[in-house]
Short mmCIF file of C-alpha atoms in Angstrom, two decimals:
data_model
loop_
_atom_site.label_atom_id
_atom_site.label_comp_id
_atom_site.label_asym_id
_atom_site.label_seq_id
_atom_site.Cartn_x
_atom_site.Cartn_y
_atom_site.Cartn_z
CA MET A 87 2.13 -27.53 -77.82
CA PRO A 88 -0.03 -25.07 -75.11
CA GLU A 89 -3.20 -25.19 -76.25
CA ARG A 90 -4.32 -21.89 -77.79
CA ARG A 91 -7.92 -20.51 -76.99
CA HIS A 92 -9.68 -18.14 -78.97
CA ALA A 93 -9.09 -14.41 -78.11
CA GLY A 94 -13.01 -13.82 -78.21
CA HIS A 95 -14.28 -16.90 -75.82
CA ARG A 96 -15.12 -16.35 -72.18
CA PRO A 97 -16.19 -19.20 -70.15
CA SER A 98 -19.86 -18.97 -69.35
CA ARG A 99 -20.81 -17.38 -66.47
CA PRO A 100 -23.54 -18.47 -63.97
CA SER A 101 -26.46 -17.16 -64.43
CA LEU A 102 -28.97 -16.55 -61.24
CA ARG A 103 -32.17 -16.05 -63.81
CA ARG A 104 -31.20 -19.19 -65.45
CA ARG A 105 -30.59 -21.15 -62.88
CA LEU A 106 -34.57 -19.86 -61.62
CA LEU A 107 -35.88 -20.57 -65.05
CA THR A 108 -34.30 -24.17 -65.41
CA PHE A 109 -35.57 -24.90 -61.58
CA LEU A 110 -38.98 -23.78 -62.39
CA LEU A 111 -39.31 -24.86 -66.36
CA VAL A 112 -38.24 -28.43 -66.18
CA PRO A 113 -40.50 -29.26 -63.50
CA VAL A 114 -43.52 -27.76 -64.87
CA LEU A 115 -42.75 -29.72 -68.40
CA GLY A 116 -42.28 -32.77 -66.29
CA VAL A 117 -46.11 -32.02 -64.96
CA LEU A 118 -46.51 -31.62 -68.46
CA LEU A 119 -45.83 -35.01 -69.77
CA LEU A 120 -47.50 -35.93 -66.36
CA ASP A 121 -50.67 -34.50 -67.35
CA ALA A 122 -50.85 -35.79 -70.52
CA VAL A 123 -50.23 -39.47 -68.97
CA LEU A 124 -52.80 -38.94 -66.27
CA GLY A 125 -55.29 -36.74 -68.53
CA TYR A 126 -55.18 -40.23 -71.04
CA PHE A 127 -55.98 -42.74 -68.08
CA VAL A 128 -58.64 -40.46 -67.10
CA ALA A 129 -60.15 -40.37 -70.85
CA LEU A 130 -59.54 -44.24 -70.46
CA ALA A 131 -61.38 -44.39 -67.88
CA TYR A 132 -64.38 -42.56 -68.57
CA SER A 133 -64.46 -44.62 -72.20
CA ASN A 134 -64.74 -47.47 -70.66
CA ARG A 135 -67.44 -45.99 -68.49
CA VAL A 136 -69.37 -45.46 -71.62
CA HIS A 137 -68.72 -48.62 -73.09
CA ASP A 138 -69.05 -50.92 -70.15
CA SER A 139 -72.86 -49.03 -69.94
CA ASP A 140 -73.64 -49.48 -73.65
CA LEU A 141 -72.41 -53.35 -73.51
CA SER A 142 -74.58 -53.95 -70.28
CA ASP A 143 -77.86 -52.33 -72.53
CA SER A 144 -76.76 -54.41 -75.05
CA ALA A 145 -77.24 -57.76 -72.49
CA LEU A 146 -80.66 -56.44 -71.81
CA THR A 147 -81.46 -55.45 -75.35
CA LEU A 148 -80.77 -59.18 -75.95
CA SER A 149 -82.74 -60.13 -73.35
CA GLU A 150 -85.71 -58.32 -74.53
CA MET A 151 -85.09 -59.82 -77.51
CA ILE A 152 -85.08 -63.01 -76.40
CA GLY A 153 -88.27 -62.29 -73.92
CA ASN A 154 -90.12 -61.83 -76.69
CA ASP A 155 -89.31 -64.13 -79.04
CA ALA A 156 -88.78 -67.59 -78.81
CA LEU A 157 -85.77 -68.64 -79.98
CA ARG A 158 -85.09 -71.58 -83.05
CA GLY A 159 -81.14 -70.70 -82.50
CA GLU A 160 -81.78 -67.62 -84.85
CA LEU A 161 -81.81 -63.78 -84.87
CA THR A 162 -83.38 -61.96 -87.13
CA ALA A 163 -80.78 -59.80 -89.20
CA GLN A 164 -81.85 -56.63 -87.96
CA ALA A 165 -81.11 -57.87 -84.62
CA ARG A 166 -77.26 -59.75 -85.35
CA PHE A 167 -76.61 -56.68 -87.45
CA LEU A 168 -77.31 -54.39 -84.13
CA LEU A 169 -75.12 -56.94 -81.76
CA GLU A 170 -72.21 -57.72 -84.47
CA TYR A 171 -71.59 -54.11 -86.01
CA ASP A 172 -68.23 -52.57 -84.56
CA PRO A 173 -66.44 -50.32 -86.87
CA ASP A 174 -63.33 -51.56 -85.64
CA GLY A 175 -63.76 -55.34 -85.29
CA ARG A 176 -66.77 -57.71 -84.27
CA ASN A 177 -68.63 -57.48 -81.32
CA TYR A 178 -69.89 -60.75 -79.83
CA TYR A 179 -72.69 -62.57 -78.34
CA THR A 180 -73.61 -66.18 -76.98
CA VAL A 181 -77.14 -67.45 -75.31
CA PHE A 182 -76.51 -70.62 -72.82
CA SER A 183 -79.74 -72.61 -72.06
CA ASP A 184 -79.35 -74.96 -68.83
CA ARG A 185 -81.58 -77.72 -70.58
CA HIS A 186 -80.57 -77.25 -73.99
CA GLY A 187 -77.01 -75.96 -74.18
CA ARG A 188 -75.75 -73.43 -76.72
CA LEU A 189 -78.82 -71.63 -78.32
CA ILE A 190 -77.09 -69.18 -80.33
CA GLY A 191 -74.42 -66.96 -80.62
CA ASN A 192 -70.97 -66.14 -83.19
CA ALA A 193 -68.15 -67.19 -80.55
CA GLU A 194 -67.30 -69.07 -77.90
CA LEU A 195 -67.25 -66.84 -74.78
CA PRO A 196 -65.60 -67.35 -71.55
CA GLY A 197 -67.70 -67.57 -68.74
CA ALA A 198 -67.07 -65.58 -65.91
CA GLU A 199 -65.74 -66.81 -63.14
CA GLY A 200 -68.22 -67.42 -59.69
CA GLY A 201 -71.60 -67.41 -59.76
CA VAL A 202 -73.87 -64.90 -61.43
CA PRO A 203 -77.61 -64.19 -59.63
CA THR A 204 -80.54 -65.17 -61.77
CA ASP A 205 -82.72 -62.35 -62.75
CA GLY A 206 -80.13 -59.80 -61.56
CA PRO A 207 -78.12 -56.96 -63.61
CA PRO A 208 -75.80 -57.71 -65.77
CA ARG A 209 -72.03 -58.34 -64.85
CA LEU A 210 -69.01 -56.97 -66.46
CA TYR A 211 -65.73 -58.77 -66.28
CA ASP A 212 -62.46 -59.01 -68.54
CA THR A 213 -62.17 -61.78 -70.98
CA ALA A 214 -60.43 -62.93 -73.82
CA LEU A 215 -61.17 -64.86 -77.02
CA GLY A 216 -58.05 -66.27 -78.14
CA ARG A 217 -55.35 -63.34 -78.06
CA LYS A 218 -57.62 -60.72 -78.39
CA PRO A 219 -58.70 -59.27 -74.91
CA LEU A 220 -62.60 -59.17 -74.80
CA ARG A 221 -64.74 -56.72 -72.43
CA ALA A 222 -68.32 -59.04 -71.63
CA ALA A 223 -71.32 -58.61 -69.67
CA VAL A 224 -73.25 -61.52 -68.73
CA MET A 225 -76.73 -62.05 -66.85
CA ARG A 226 -78.69 -64.78 -66.46
CA VAL A 227 -82.80 -64.92 -67.09
CA SER A 228 -85.49 -67.02 -66.46
CA SER A 229 -86.61 -68.69 -70.14
CA ARG A 230 -90.34 -67.18 -70.62
CA HIS A 231 -91.18 -69.96 -72.57
CA GLU A 232 -89.77 -72.52 -70.73
CA PRO A 233 -90.63 -72.17 -67.02
CA GLY A 234 -87.71 -73.68 -64.93
CA ASP A 235 -85.28 -72.95 -67.62
CA VAL A 236 -82.56 -70.22 -67.14
CA LEU A 237 -80.75 -68.44 -70.24
CA THR A 238 -77.11 -67.17 -69.68
CA ILE A 239 -76.68 -64.29 -72.08
CA THR A 240 -73.15 -63.20 -72.71
CA VAL A 241 -72.46 -60.24 -75.08
CA ALA A 242 -68.58 -58.99 -75.33
CA GLU A 243 -66.70 -56.30 -77.86
CA SER A 244 -62.93 -55.45 -78.07
CA LEU A 245 -61.11 -52.83 -76.51
CA ARG A 246 -59.94 -50.95 -80.03
CA ASP A 247 -62.78 -48.68 -79.55
CA ARG A 248 -62.25 -47.47 -75.82
CA HIS A 249 -58.80 -46.77 -76.77
CA THR A 250 -59.60 -45.00 -79.73
CA ARG A 251 -61.84 -42.74 -77.68
CA ALA A 252 -59.58 -42.19 -75.13
CA ARG A 253 -56.73 -40.75 -77.76
CA GLU A 254 -59.63 -38.57 -78.91
CA ILE A 255 -60.33 -37.09 -76.14
CA LEU A 256 -56.84 -36.70 -75.15
CA PHE A 257 -56.17 -35.04 -78.00
CA LEU A 258 -58.71 -32.53 -77.90
CA THR A 259 -57.73 -31.17 -74.40
CA LEU A 260 -54.12 -31.09 -74.86
CA PRO A 261 -53.93 -28.18 -76.65
CA MET A 262 -55.89 -26.51 -74.23
CA GLN A 263 -53.59 -27.70 -71.66
CA ALA A 264 -50.28 -26.87 -73.66
CA LEU A 265 -51.67 -23.55 -73.65
CA LEU A 266 -52.47 -22.99 -70.70
CA ILE A 267 -49.11 -24.61 -69.74
CA ALA A 268 -47.23 -22.20 -72.16
CA ALA A 269 -49.31 -19.07 -70.30
CA VAL A 270 -47.40 -20.50 -67.22
CA LEU A 271 -44.08 -20.97 -68.53
CA CYS A 272 -44.45 -17.13 -69.88
CA LEU A 273 -45.78 -15.60 -66.16
CA VAL A 274 -42.62 -17.77 -65.10
CA TRP A 275 -40.58 -15.88 -67.00
CA PHE A 276 -41.79 -12.77 -66.23
CA GLY A 277 -41.90 -13.31 -62.83
CA VAL A 278 -38.33 -14.06 -62.25
CA SER A 279 -37.19 -11.76 -64.42
CA HIS A 280 -39.70 -9.12 -62.74
CA GLY A 281 -38.53 -10.08 -58.95
CA LEU A 282 -35.07 -9.72 -59.67
CA ARG A 283 -35.26 -6.14 -60.08
CA VAL A 284 -35.96 -6.00 -56.25
CA LEU A 285 -32.05 -6.16 -56.09
CA ASP A 286 -31.53 -2.81 -58.40
CA PRO A 287 -31.79 -0.51 -55.65
CA LEU A 288 -29.10 -2.51 -53.84
CA THR A 289 -27.27 -2.07 -56.70
CA ALA A 290 -27.28 1.24 -57.58
CA ARG A 291 -26.44 1.79 -53.63
CA LEU A 292 -23.65 0.09 -53.83
CA SER A 293 -22.36 0.90 -57.07
CA ARG A 294 -22.07 4.64 -55.78
CA ARG A 295 -20.04 3.72 -52.67
CA GLU A 296 -16.31 4.42 -53.77
CA HIS A 297 -14.22 3.81 -50.58
CA ASP A 298 -17.07 3.43 -48.05
CA LEU A 299 -16.36 0.06 -46.06
CA GLY A 300 -18.93 0.97 -43.61
CA PRO A 301 -22.12 -2.09 -43.38
CA ILE A 302 -24.72 -2.04 -46.29
CA GLY A 303 -27.50 -2.56 -44.27
CA GLU A 304 -31.38 -4.40 -44.35
CA GLU A 305 -33.08 -1.71 -45.02
CA ASP A 306 -33.85 -3.01 -49.31
CA VAL A 307 -32.33 -6.32 -48.93
CA PRO A 308 -34.49 -9.45 -49.77
CA ILE A 309 -34.61 -11.49 -47.05
CA GLU A 310 -33.68 -14.39 -49.16
CA ILE A 311 -30.09 -13.07 -49.64
CA LEU A 312 -29.55 -11.40 -46.21
CA PRO A 313 -26.86 -14.17 -45.47
CA LEU A 314 -25.34 -12.73 -48.69
CA THR A 315 -25.22 -9.26 -47.70
CA ARG A 316 -24.30 -9.83 -43.80
CA THR A 317 -21.38 -11.99 -45.01
CA ILE A 318 -19.99 -8.93 -46.84
CA ASP A 319 -20.76 -6.82 -44.07
CA ASP A 320 -18.21 -8.75 -41.87
CA LEU A 321 -16.01 -8.71 -44.34
CA PHE A 322 -16.07 -5.44 -44.81
CA ALA A 323 -15.71 -4.80 -41.09
CA ARG A 324 -12.49 -7.12 -41.50
CA MET A 325 -11.41 -5.21 -44.33
CA ARG A 326 -12.10 -2.03 -41.64
CA ASN A 327 -10.20 -3.40 -39.06
CA MET A 328 -7.30 -4.38 -40.69
CA LEU A 329 -6.98 -0.68 -42.59
CA GLY A 330 -7.58 0.74 -39.50
CA LEU A 331 -4.23 -1.30 -38.68
CA GLN A 332 -2.10 -0.41 -41.50
CA GLU A 333 -3.13 3.04 -41.15
CA ARG A 334 -2.06 3.00 -37.20
CA PHE A 335 0.88 1.15 -37.98
CA ILE A 336 2.07 3.67 -40.31
CA ALA A 337 1.47 6.59 -37.98
CA ASP A 338 2.92 5.35 -35.27
CA ALA A 339 6.05 4.04 -37.00
CA ALA A 340 5.89 7.86 -38.61
CA HIS A 341 5.73 8.92 -34.92
CA GLN A 342 8.05 7.10 -33.55
CA LEU A 343 10.98 6.58 -36.01
CA ARG A 344 11.18 10.06 -36.94
CA THR A 345 13.30 11.13 -33.80
CA PRO A 346 16.16 8.43 -34.39
CA LEU A 347 16.33 8.92 -38.08
CA ALA A 348 16.08 12.59 -37.61
CA GLY A 349 18.79 11.91 -34.92
CA ILE A 350 21.32 9.55 -37.07
CA GLN A 351 20.98 12.19 -39.91
CA LEU A 352 22.41 15.27 -37.59
CA HIS A 353 25.31 12.60 -36.18
CA VAL A 354 26.04 11.80 -39.78
CA GLU A 355 26.46 15.47 -40.46
CA SER A 356 28.72 16.03 -37.23
CA LEU A 357 30.73 12.56 -38.44
CA ASP A 358 31.35 14.24 -41.77
CA ASN A 359 32.44 17.81 -40.23
CA ALA A 360 34.42 16.01 -37.68
CA ALA A 361 37.48 17.39 -36.73
CA ASP A 362 38.98 14.44 -34.91
CA ALA A 363 39.00 10.79 -33.78
CA THR A 364 37.08 11.11 -31.30
CA GLN A 365 34.23 13.26 -32.42
CA ARG A 366 34.31 10.84 -35.21
CA SER A 367 34.07 8.01 -32.74
CA GLU A 368 31.20 9.43 -30.45
CA ALA A 369 29.76 10.76 -33.50
CA LEU A 370 29.33 6.82 -34.78
CA GLY A 371 28.41 5.90 -31.36
CA HIS A 372 25.07 7.64 -31.67
CA VAL A 373 24.65 6.50 -35.03
CA HIS A 374 24.88 2.89 -33.73
CA ARG A 375 22.62 3.64 -30.57
CA LEU A 376 20.06 5.57 -32.15
CA ALA A 377 19.89 2.79 -34.93
CA ALA A 378 19.57 0.09 -32.71
CA ARG A 379 16.75 1.88 -31.01
CA ALA A 380 14.97 2.43 -34.49
CA ALA A 381 15.40 -0.89 -35.39
CA ARG A 382 13.62 -2.30 -31.81
CA THR A 383 10.93 0.42 -32.31
CA SER A 384 10.39 -1.48 -35.80
CA ALA A 385 10.36 -4.79 -34.33
CA GLN A 386 8.02 -4.08 -31.60
CA LEU A 387 5.50 -2.09 -33.40
CA LEU A 388 5.22 -5.48 -36.00
CA ALA A 389 4.51 -7.23 -33.03
CA LEU A 390 2.06 -5.30 -31.87
CA THR A 391 0.90 -5.26 -35.50
CA ARG A 392 0.83 -8.70 -35.71
CA THR A 393 -0.82 -9.55 -32.16
CA GLN A 394 -4.02 -7.42 -33.33
CA ALA A 395 -4.30 -9.49 -36.56
CA PRO A 396 -8.05 -10.67 -37.03
CA ASP A 397 -7.65 -13.98 -38.64
CA LEU A 398 -5.23 -15.26 -35.29
CA PRO A 399 -6.96 -17.32 -33.85
CA ASP A 400 -9.37 -16.69 -30.42
CA HIS A 401 -9.11 -18.02 -26.85
CA ASP A 402 -11.80 -20.97 -27.61
CA GLY A 403 -9.87 -22.02 -31.24
CA MET A 404 -6.60 -22.31 -29.36
CA ALA A 405 -4.49 -25.36 -28.59
CA VAL A 406 -4.10 -26.74 -24.46
CA ILE A 407 -0.88 -25.24 -23.39
CA ASP A 408 0.82 -25.84 -19.74
CA LEU A 409 2.38 -23.08 -18.38
CA SER A 410 4.38 -25.34 -16.00
CA THR A 411 6.26 -26.44 -19.32
CA VAL A 412 6.53 -23.06 -21.19
CA VAL A 413 7.19 -20.52 -18.71
CA PRO A 414 10.24 -21.94 -17.59
CA GLU A 415 11.46 -22.58 -20.96
CA ALA A 416 10.98 -18.91 -21.60
CA VAL A 417 12.74 -17.74 -18.64
CA SER A 418 15.72 -20.07 -19.57
CA MET A 419 15.99 -18.36 -22.18
CA ARG A 420 16.89 -14.65 -20.74
CA VAL A 421 19.55 -16.48 -18.32
CA HIS A 422 22.26 -15.44 -20.59
CA GLN A 423 21.30 -11.82 -21.10
CA ALA A 424 20.85 -11.08 -17.30
CA LEU A 425 24.20 -12.39 -16.73
CA ALA A 426 25.68 -10.07 -19.05
CA LEU A 427 23.33 -7.18 -16.89
CA SER A 428 24.71 -8.79 -13.47
CA VAL A 429 20.18 -9.56 -12.82
CA ASP A 430 19.27 -12.22 -10.58
CA LEU A 431 16.55 -13.43 -12.60
CA GLY A 432 14.54 -16.21 -10.99
CA TYR A 433 11.45 -18.59 -11.33
CA GLU A 434 8.80 -20.23 -8.88
CA GLY A 435 6.56 -22.16 -10.22
CA LEU A 436 3.59 -24.44 -8.68
CA ASP A 437 4.17 -28.51 -8.86
CA GLY A 438 1.94 -30.60 -11.52
CA ALA A 439 0.09 -29.48 -14.75
CA CYS A 440 -1.02 -25.54 -15.27
CA LEU A 441 -3.26 -26.15 -18.35
CA VAL A 442 -4.54 -23.05 -20.17
CA ARG A 443 -5.44 -22.49 -23.74
CA GLY A 444 -3.50 -20.10 -25.60
CA ASP A 445 -0.44 -19.71 -27.63
CA ALA A 446 3.16 -21.06 -26.46
CA LEU A 447 4.93 -18.38 -28.91
CA GLN A 448 2.42 -15.43 -27.62
CA ILE A 449 2.94 -16.58 -23.83
CA GLN A 450 6.42 -16.51 -24.45
CA GLU A 451 6.06 -12.97 -26.29
CA ILE A 452 4.75 -11.63 -22.97
CA ILE A 453 7.31 -12.88 -20.98
CA ASP A 454 9.89 -11.63 -23.15
CA ASN A 455 8.36 -8.34 -23.28
CA LEU A 456 7.70 -8.27 -19.21
CA VAL A 457 10.95 -9.22 -18.64
CA ASP A 458 12.81 -6.71 -21.06
CA ASN A 459 10.58 -4.40 -19.38
CA ALA A 460 11.95 -5.02 -15.62
CA PHE A 461 15.40 -4.90 -17.09
CA HIS A 462 15.31 -1.63 -18.75
CA TYR A 463 13.75 0.05 -15.87
CA ALA A 464 15.11 -2.13 -13.04
CA GLY A 465 18.73 -1.56 -13.92
CA ARG A 466 21.56 -3.63 -13.33
CA GLY A 467 22.40 -5.49 -10.37
CA CYS A 468 18.70 -5.72 -9.77
CA THR A 469 16.57 -9.30 -9.03
CA VAL A 470 13.69 -10.23 -11.53
CA THR A 471 11.56 -13.19 -10.34
CA VAL A 472 9.04 -14.57 -12.83
CA SER A 473 6.28 -16.91 -11.18
CA VAL A 474 3.15 -18.78 -12.15
CA SER A 475 0.66 -18.99 -9.15
CA ARG A 476 -3.00 -20.57 -8.82
CA ASP A 477 -5.75 -18.22 -7.70
CA VAL A 478 -8.94 -19.92 -7.47
CA ASP A 479 -10.16 -20.96 -10.71
CA GLU A 480 -6.86 -18.78 -12.36
CA PHE A 481 -3.36 -19.64 -13.02
CA VAL A 482 -1.30 -16.51 -12.41
CA LEU A 483 2.10 -15.42 -14.25
CA ALA A 484 3.39 -12.69 -12.48
CA VAL A 485 7.00 -10.84 -13.23
CA GLU A 486 7.81 -8.26 -10.43
CA ASP A 487 11.56 -6.68 -9.96
CA ASP A 488 12.92 -4.79 -7.35
CA GLY A 489 13.94 -1.64 -8.80
CA PRO A 490 12.13 2.15 -8.09
CA GLY A 491 8.80 0.78 -9.13
CA VAL A 492 6.20 3.30 -10.58
CA ALA A 493 4.01 5.92 -8.65
CA ASP A 494 0.59 5.13 -7.95
CA ALA A 495 -0.18 8.13 -11.11
CA PHE A 496 0.92 6.37 -13.61
CA LEU A 497 0.33 2.59 -13.03
CA THR A 498 -2.80 3.10 -14.44
CA LEU A 499 -1.56 4.27 -17.09
CA LEU A 500 0.99 1.80 -18.17
CA GLY A 501 -0.27 -1.11 -20.92
CA GLU A 502 -0.57 2.45 -23.52
CA ARG A 503 0.71 2.45 -26.11
CA PHE A 504 4.11 5.14 -26.30
CA PHE A 505 3.83 5.45 -22.72
CA ARG A 506 7.07 5.74 -21.27
CA VAL A 507 7.32 6.44 -17.21
CA PRO A 508 8.56 10.06 -16.90
CA GLY A 509 11.82 10.62 -16.05
CA GLY A 510 13.05 7.01 -17.04
CA ASP A 511 15.35 5.71 -19.88
CA GLU A 512 14.24 7.37 -22.97
CA ASP A 513 15.80 4.51 -25.13
CA GLY A 514 12.35 2.70 -24.19
CA THR A 515 9.46 2.12 -26.75
CA GLY A 516 7.11 2.54 -24.46
CA LEU A 517 5.11 -0.75 -26.67
CA GLY A 518 5.86 -3.67 -24.32
CA LEU A 519 3.41 -3.57 -22.43
CA ALA A 520 0.94 -2.79 -25.02
CA ILE A 521 2.22 -5.92 -26.80
CA VAL A 522 1.56 -7.57 -23.11
CA GLU A 523 -2.18 -6.68 -22.94
CA SER A 524 -3.03 -7.17 -26.51
CA ILE A 525 -2.08 -10.34 -26.32
CA ALA A 526 -3.50 -11.20 -23.12
CA GLU A 527 -6.82 -9.76 -24.11
CA ARG A 528 -6.68 -12.44 -26.92
CA HIS A 529 -5.90 -15.32 -24.54
CA ALA A 530 -9.20 -14.00 -22.25
CA ALA A 531 -6.52 -13.28 -19.66
CA GLN A 532 -6.57 -9.77 -17.55
CA VAL A 533 -3.08 -7.78 -16.59
CA ALA A 534 -2.97 -5.65 -13.53
CA PHE A 535 -0.18 -3.46 -12.73
CA LEU A 536 0.66 -3.58 -9.12
CA HIS A 537 3.87 -2.56 -6.40
CA ALA A 538 6.12 -5.29 -6.06
CA ALA A 539 6.79 -6.18 -2.39
CA ALA A 540 10.46 -5.61 -2.75
CA GLY A 541 9.20 -1.73 -3.91
CA GLY A 542 9.65 -2.41 -7.52
CA LEU A 543 6.68 -3.22 -10.13
CA ARG A 544 4.35 -6.62 -10.04
CA VAL A 545 2.82 -7.43 -13.40
CA GLU A 546 0.17 -9.85 -13.36
CA VAL A 547 -1.59 -12.03 -16.61
CA ARG A 548 -4.45 -13.85 -15.34
CA PHE A 549 -5.34 -16.83 -17.45
CA PRO A 550 -8.46 -18.74 -17.16
CA ALA A 551 -7.77 -22.36 -15.90
CA MET A 552 -8.73 -25.30 -17.99
CA THR A 553 -11.85 -27.16 -16.76
CA GLY A 554 -12.47 -30.89 -17.49
CA LYS A 555 -9.83 -33.21 -19.20
CA PRO A 556 -7.38 -31.59 -22.13
CA THR A 557 -7.95 -33.37 -25.36
CA GLU A 558 -4.03 -32.20 -26.64
CA THR A 559 -1.54 -30.29 -24.83
CA THR A 560 1.06 -28.09 -26.58
CA HIS A 561 4.58 -27.71 -24.63
#
């Protein structure tokens, strides 16, 4: 059975505020933990420093006691209490004579590695008594009661009190640090919430739009979201282009189909009122021609709109094609129509490859429209020549005929949509050369309308020649 979902359940949407707070608060909490660890070690270092000072003082104190009283193997009760008192355990001490060995002490403490200078300051070192770690201070002093003898005095203490003092310092400072971190978290929360309000003017401005696809602009856009607004502006531009193409297509279709559709309606009415078979046949012939004209107009309008679509690849994104292969193939597909019209259709090309960047289907569309234009305006029995030549760094695709040609006054108007040379056949749509120019523009090519040597029209499409060795070729 399919899984049922609760009606009120919605997947959580991504939140910019939540994301910012997560990226800020989690590191802040990590810093708090790191600060606590570092604070403990700082407190421990301070505690060690204080206890090391006290330990050195204890060694000096014991040295003074020994200097004032001759040792007979024992210390006074007061001196022993001061040396051995430790609320967490015991303090340890020992006194050795170079001549007599151990004099007094309450433990066998390991000696310090390396030498200890005589009558110098106490030297601190780490040691252990069994498994119990200790911190010790050792010093060597000359005996005041027996010249020539040197006494080694060692005082040690356990480390537990040091760690206890460090924890006490940490617990004293941690609440204050926690309050500071809490204040920082509140400031971060407030800062993120307040900082996001900078988007409110932009949101309000966009909400007031209805059908406006103009650029958003950058006057009140934060720098951080400029890439987003610029991307939206590019999207709006593509949408305006597509809507413009759609509106133009609708307007062109309404304009160009109005006449044939009105003619079809008129001749259908004539067909209904026809008195004999001859009138019906004439009416049907007119309907057939007008329907064919409407179909051709619709097809060319769609072709023109496709060539202007923004999602087609530009010149740099096209494949490498060989005009010496594509053009003859396209011309050969029109031979049967040329024979039917008694047109002498020929091709003249170059030896070797003629490589350009382009789309083979669109190149064929150019050739079809130029050949159709020549067939239509040059008339039956004409000569049409398609050629490919090279002019410096360009390959020239040319179609010329020996028809009546076009007057100089109208050459500059060729290529405009729906323009037809006055006095010509009205069956033309005036879109063929416009399609050629639109496709040529996508191929970074130039279109020129010239007089042919035989007196007709010559149309040239100049493609930039490929430089370097191509990586792929499309035939």
